[in-house]
mmCIF file of C-alpha atoms in Angstrom:
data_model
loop_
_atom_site.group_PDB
_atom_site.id
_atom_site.type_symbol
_atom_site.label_atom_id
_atom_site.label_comp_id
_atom_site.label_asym_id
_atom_site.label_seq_id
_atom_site.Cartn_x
_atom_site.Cartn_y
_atom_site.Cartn_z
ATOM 1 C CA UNK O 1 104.945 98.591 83.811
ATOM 2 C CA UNK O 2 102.189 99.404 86.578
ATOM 3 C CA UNK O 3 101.207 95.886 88.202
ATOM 4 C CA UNK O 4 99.996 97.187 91.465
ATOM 5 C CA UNK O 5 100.278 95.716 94.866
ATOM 6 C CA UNK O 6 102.705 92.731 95.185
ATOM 7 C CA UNK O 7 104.692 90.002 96.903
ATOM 8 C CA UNK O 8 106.710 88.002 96.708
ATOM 9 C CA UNK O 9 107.987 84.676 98.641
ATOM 10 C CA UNK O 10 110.799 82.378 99.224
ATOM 11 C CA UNK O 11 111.182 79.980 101.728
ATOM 12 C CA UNK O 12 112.981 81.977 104.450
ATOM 13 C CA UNK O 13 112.204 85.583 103.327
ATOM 14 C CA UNK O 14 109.325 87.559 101.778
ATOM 15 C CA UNK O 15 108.313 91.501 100.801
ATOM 16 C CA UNK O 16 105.524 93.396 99.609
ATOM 17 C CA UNK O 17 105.438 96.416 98.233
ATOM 18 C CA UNK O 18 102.240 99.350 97.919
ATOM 19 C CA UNK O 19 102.325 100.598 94.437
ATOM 20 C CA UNK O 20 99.671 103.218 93.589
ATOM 21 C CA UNK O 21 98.575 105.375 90.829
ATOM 22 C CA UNK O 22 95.459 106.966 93.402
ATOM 23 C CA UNK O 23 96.817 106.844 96.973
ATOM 24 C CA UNK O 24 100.213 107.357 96.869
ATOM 25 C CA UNK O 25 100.353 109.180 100.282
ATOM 26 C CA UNK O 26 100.913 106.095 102.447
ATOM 27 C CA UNK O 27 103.699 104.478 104.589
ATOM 28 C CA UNK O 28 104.801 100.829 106.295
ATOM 29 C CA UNK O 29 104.732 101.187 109.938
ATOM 30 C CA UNK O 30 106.355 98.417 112.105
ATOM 31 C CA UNK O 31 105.115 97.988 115.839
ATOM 32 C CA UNK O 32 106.180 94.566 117.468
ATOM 33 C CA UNK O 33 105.632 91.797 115.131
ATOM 34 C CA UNK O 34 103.057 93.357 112.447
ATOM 35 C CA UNK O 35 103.335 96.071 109.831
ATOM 36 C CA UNK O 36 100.561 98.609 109.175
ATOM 37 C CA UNK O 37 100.046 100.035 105.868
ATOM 38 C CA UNK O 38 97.965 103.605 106.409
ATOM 39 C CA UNK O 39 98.046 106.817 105.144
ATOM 40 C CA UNK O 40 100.711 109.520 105.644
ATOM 41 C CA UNK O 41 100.376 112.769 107.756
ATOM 42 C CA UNK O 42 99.272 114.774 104.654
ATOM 43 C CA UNK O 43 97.400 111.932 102.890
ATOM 44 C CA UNK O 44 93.511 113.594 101.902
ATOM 45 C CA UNK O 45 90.461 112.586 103.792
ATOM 46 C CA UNK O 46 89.490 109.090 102.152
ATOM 47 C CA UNK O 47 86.624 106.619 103.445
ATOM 48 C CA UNK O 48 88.087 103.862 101.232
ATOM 49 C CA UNK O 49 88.204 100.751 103.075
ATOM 50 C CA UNK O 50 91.365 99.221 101.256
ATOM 51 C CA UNK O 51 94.249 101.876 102.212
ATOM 52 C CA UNK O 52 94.777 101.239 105.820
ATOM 53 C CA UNK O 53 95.385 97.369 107.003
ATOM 54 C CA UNK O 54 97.658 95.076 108.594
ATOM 55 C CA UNK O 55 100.193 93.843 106.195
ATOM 56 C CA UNK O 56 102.552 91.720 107.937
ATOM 57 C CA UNK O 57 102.362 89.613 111.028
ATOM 58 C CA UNK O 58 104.764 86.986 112.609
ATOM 59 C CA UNK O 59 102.483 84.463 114.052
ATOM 60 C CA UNK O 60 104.799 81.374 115.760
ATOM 61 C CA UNK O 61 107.356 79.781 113.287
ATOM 62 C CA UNK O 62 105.218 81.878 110.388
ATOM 63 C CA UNK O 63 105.164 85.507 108.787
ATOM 64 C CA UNK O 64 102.046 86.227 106.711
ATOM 65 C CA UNK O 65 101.938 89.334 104.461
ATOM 66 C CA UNK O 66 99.566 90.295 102.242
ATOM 67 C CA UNK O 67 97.617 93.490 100.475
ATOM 68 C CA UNK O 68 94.827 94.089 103.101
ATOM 69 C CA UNK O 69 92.660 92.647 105.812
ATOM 70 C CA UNK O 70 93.344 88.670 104.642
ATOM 71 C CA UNK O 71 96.536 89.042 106.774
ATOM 72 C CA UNK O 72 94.983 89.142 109.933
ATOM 73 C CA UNK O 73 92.619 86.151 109.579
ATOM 74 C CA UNK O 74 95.062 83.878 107.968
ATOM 75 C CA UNK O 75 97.221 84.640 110.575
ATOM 76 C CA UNK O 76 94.381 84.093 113.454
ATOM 77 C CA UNK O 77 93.736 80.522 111.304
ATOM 78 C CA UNK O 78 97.474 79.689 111.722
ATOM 79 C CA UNK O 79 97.619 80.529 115.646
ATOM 80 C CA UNK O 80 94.991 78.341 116.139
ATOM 81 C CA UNK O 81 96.596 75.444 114.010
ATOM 82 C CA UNK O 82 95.550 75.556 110.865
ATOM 83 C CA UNK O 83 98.172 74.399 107.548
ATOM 84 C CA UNK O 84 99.444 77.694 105.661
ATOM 85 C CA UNK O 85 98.142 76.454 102.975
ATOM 86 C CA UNK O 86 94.463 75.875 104.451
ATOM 87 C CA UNK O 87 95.013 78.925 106.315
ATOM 88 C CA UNK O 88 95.500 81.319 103.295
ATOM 89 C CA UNK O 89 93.431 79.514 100.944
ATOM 90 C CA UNK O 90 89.951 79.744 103.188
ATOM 91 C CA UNK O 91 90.358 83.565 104.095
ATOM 92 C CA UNK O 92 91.167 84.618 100.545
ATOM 93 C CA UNK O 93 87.898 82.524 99.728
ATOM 94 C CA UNK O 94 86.244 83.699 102.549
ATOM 95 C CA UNK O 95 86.903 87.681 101.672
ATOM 96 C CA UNK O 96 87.306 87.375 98.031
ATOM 97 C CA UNK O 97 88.886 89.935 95.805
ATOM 98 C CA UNK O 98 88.359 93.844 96.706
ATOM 99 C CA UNK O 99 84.608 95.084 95.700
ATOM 100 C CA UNK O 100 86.514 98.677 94.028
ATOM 101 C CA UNK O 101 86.234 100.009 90.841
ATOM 102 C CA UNK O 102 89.020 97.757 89.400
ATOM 103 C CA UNK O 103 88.006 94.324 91.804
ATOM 104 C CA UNK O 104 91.331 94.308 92.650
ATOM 105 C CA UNK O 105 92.623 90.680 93.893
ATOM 106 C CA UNK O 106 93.284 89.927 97.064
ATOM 107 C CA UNK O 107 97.339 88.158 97.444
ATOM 108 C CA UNK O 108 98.651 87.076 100.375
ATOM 109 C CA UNK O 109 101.705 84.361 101.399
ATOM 110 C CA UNK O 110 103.788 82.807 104.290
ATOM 111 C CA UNK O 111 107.108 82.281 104.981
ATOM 112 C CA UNK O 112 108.297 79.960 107.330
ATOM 113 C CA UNK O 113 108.064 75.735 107.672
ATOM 114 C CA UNK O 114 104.992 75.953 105.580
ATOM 115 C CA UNK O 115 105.929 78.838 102.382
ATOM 116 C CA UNK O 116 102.834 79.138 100.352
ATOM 117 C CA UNK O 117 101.719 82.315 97.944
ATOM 118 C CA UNK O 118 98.138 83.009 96.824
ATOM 119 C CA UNK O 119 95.723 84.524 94.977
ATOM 120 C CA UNK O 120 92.028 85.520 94.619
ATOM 121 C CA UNK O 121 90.783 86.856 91.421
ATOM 122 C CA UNK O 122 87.615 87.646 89.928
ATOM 123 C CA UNK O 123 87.733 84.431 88.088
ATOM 124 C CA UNK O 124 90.362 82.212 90.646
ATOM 125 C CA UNK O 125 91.265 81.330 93.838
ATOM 126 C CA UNK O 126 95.370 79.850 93.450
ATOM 127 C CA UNK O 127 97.065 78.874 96.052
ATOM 128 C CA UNK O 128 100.874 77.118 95.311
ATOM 129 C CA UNK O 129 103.647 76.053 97.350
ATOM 130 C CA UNK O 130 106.712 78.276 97.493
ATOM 131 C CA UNK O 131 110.313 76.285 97.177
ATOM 132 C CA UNK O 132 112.140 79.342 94.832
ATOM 133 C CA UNK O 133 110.569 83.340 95.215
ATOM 134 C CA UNK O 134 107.351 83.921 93.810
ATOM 135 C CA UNK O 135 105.889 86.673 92.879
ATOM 136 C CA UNK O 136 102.277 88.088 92.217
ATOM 137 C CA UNK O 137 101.100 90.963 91.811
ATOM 138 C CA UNK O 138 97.389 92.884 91.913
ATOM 139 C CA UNK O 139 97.556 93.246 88.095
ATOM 140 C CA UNK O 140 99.401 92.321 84.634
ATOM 141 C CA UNK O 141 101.207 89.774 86.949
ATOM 142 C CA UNK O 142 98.486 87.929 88.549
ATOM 143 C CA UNK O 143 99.616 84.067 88.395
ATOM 144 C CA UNK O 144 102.134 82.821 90.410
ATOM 145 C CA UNK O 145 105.177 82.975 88.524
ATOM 146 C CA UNK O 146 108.939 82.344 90.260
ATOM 147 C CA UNK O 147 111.217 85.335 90.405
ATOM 148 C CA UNK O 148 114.193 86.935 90.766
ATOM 149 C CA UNK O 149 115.019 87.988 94.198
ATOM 150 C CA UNK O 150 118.176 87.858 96.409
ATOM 151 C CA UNK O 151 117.386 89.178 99.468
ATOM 152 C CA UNK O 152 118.543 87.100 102.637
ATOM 153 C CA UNK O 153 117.627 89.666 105.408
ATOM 154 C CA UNK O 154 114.052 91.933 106.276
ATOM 155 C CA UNK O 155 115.775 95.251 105.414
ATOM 156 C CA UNK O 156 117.621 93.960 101.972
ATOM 157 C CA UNK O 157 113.767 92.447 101.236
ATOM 158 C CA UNK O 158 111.998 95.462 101.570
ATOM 159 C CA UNK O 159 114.742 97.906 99.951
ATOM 160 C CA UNK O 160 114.991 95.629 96.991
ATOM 161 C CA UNK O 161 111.646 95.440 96.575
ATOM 162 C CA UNK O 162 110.668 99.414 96.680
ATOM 163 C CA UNK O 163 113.714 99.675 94.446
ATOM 164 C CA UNK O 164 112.213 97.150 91.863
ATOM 165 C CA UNK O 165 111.573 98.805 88.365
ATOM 166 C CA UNK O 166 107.718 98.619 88.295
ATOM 167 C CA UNK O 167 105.945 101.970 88.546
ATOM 168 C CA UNK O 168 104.564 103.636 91.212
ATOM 169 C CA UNK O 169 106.339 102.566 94.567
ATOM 170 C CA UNK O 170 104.517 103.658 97.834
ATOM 171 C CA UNK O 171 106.562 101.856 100.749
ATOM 172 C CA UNK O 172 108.134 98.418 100.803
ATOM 173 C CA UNK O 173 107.721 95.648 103.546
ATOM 174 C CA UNK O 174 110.372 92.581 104.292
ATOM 175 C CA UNK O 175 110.191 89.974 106.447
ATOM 176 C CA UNK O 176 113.292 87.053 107.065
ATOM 177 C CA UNK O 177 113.296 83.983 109.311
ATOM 178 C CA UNK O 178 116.325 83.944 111.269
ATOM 179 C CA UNK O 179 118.443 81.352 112.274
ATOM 180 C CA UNK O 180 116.616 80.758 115.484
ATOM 181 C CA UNK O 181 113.033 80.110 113.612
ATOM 182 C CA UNK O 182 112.467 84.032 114.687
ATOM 183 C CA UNK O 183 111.429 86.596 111.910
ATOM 184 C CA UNK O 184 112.697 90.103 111.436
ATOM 185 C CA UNK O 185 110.289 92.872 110.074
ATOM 186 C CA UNK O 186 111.638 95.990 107.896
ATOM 187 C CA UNK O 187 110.296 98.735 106.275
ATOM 188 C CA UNK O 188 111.131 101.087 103.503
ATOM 189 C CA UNK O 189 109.367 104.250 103.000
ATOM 190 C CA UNK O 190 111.589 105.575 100.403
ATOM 191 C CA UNK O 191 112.704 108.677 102.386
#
């Protein structure tokens, strides 16, 4: 089954995952405390806005990760105080689901004190608190639903979820809080 992009959250660890039918030639790169989706060495020339973005950031006592260029202003919200909730729910308003050929929704969620997952459709905007993993996904799986996922560490997270059995993987993304309220970042590139 081909649901796209997805995520998913639990209270204390999260991963996304790049799944792609038209531009497969990407990878997860991890510098400090974001990850940045972009395309590979030998990825063709592409002005498509939606390929290249920031898709995980530890902001604080909070990781955000999303699908595309939500992650950076919910994470700018949350630095300057802002709820996770409010946070996620006014920049997935604000930008609204992708303007491509398939209006491809927009998902984002945080892990941390405050675990929240979200959504923005065509026709919604949901936004629900995280107490067991939830996933959602770009398409076929685009409500909230809980899921299951045992991953207690970044690197487990993102393996697990490249290794999930829905079509297309790209590159994987996990992020855990730590014991000391500190988040680790992994990546999986399927090499």
């Amino acid at each position: 089954m081909y649901i796209g992009r997805f995520i998913v959250v639990g209270p204390d660890v999260g991963a996304y995952r790049v799944s792609s039918r038209s531009f497969p030639n990407r990878k997860a790169v991890a510098h400090g405390e974001t990850v940045t989706v972009g395309p590979t060495d030998d990825a063709p020339e592409t002005d498509n806005p939606y390929i290249a973005y920031n898709c995980a950031r530890v902001v604080g006592d909070t990781a955000v990760i999303g699908n595309g260029s939500q992650v950076d202003p919910i994470a700018e919200k949350i630095e300057l105080g802002y709820p996770a909730r409010d946070a996620l729910a006014e920049s997935l308003l604000a930008l609204d689901y992708e303007k491509d050929d398939y209006d491809t929704p927009r998902i984002a969620g945080t892990v941390g004190e405050e675990s929240y997952i979200g959504i923005v459709r065509r026709d919604a905007l949901l936004v629900k608190e995280v107490t067991e993993p939830t996933l959602v996904a770009t398409y076929e799986k685009d409500t909230p639903e809980a899921f299951d996922f045992d991953a207690a560490d970044a690197e487990t997270a993102a393996s697990a979820a490249y290794d999930l059995d829905f079509e297309h993987p790209v590159c994987g993304v996990g992020v855990a809080r730590n014991d000391e309220n500190d988040f680790s970042l992994a990546v999986e590139n399927g090499n």
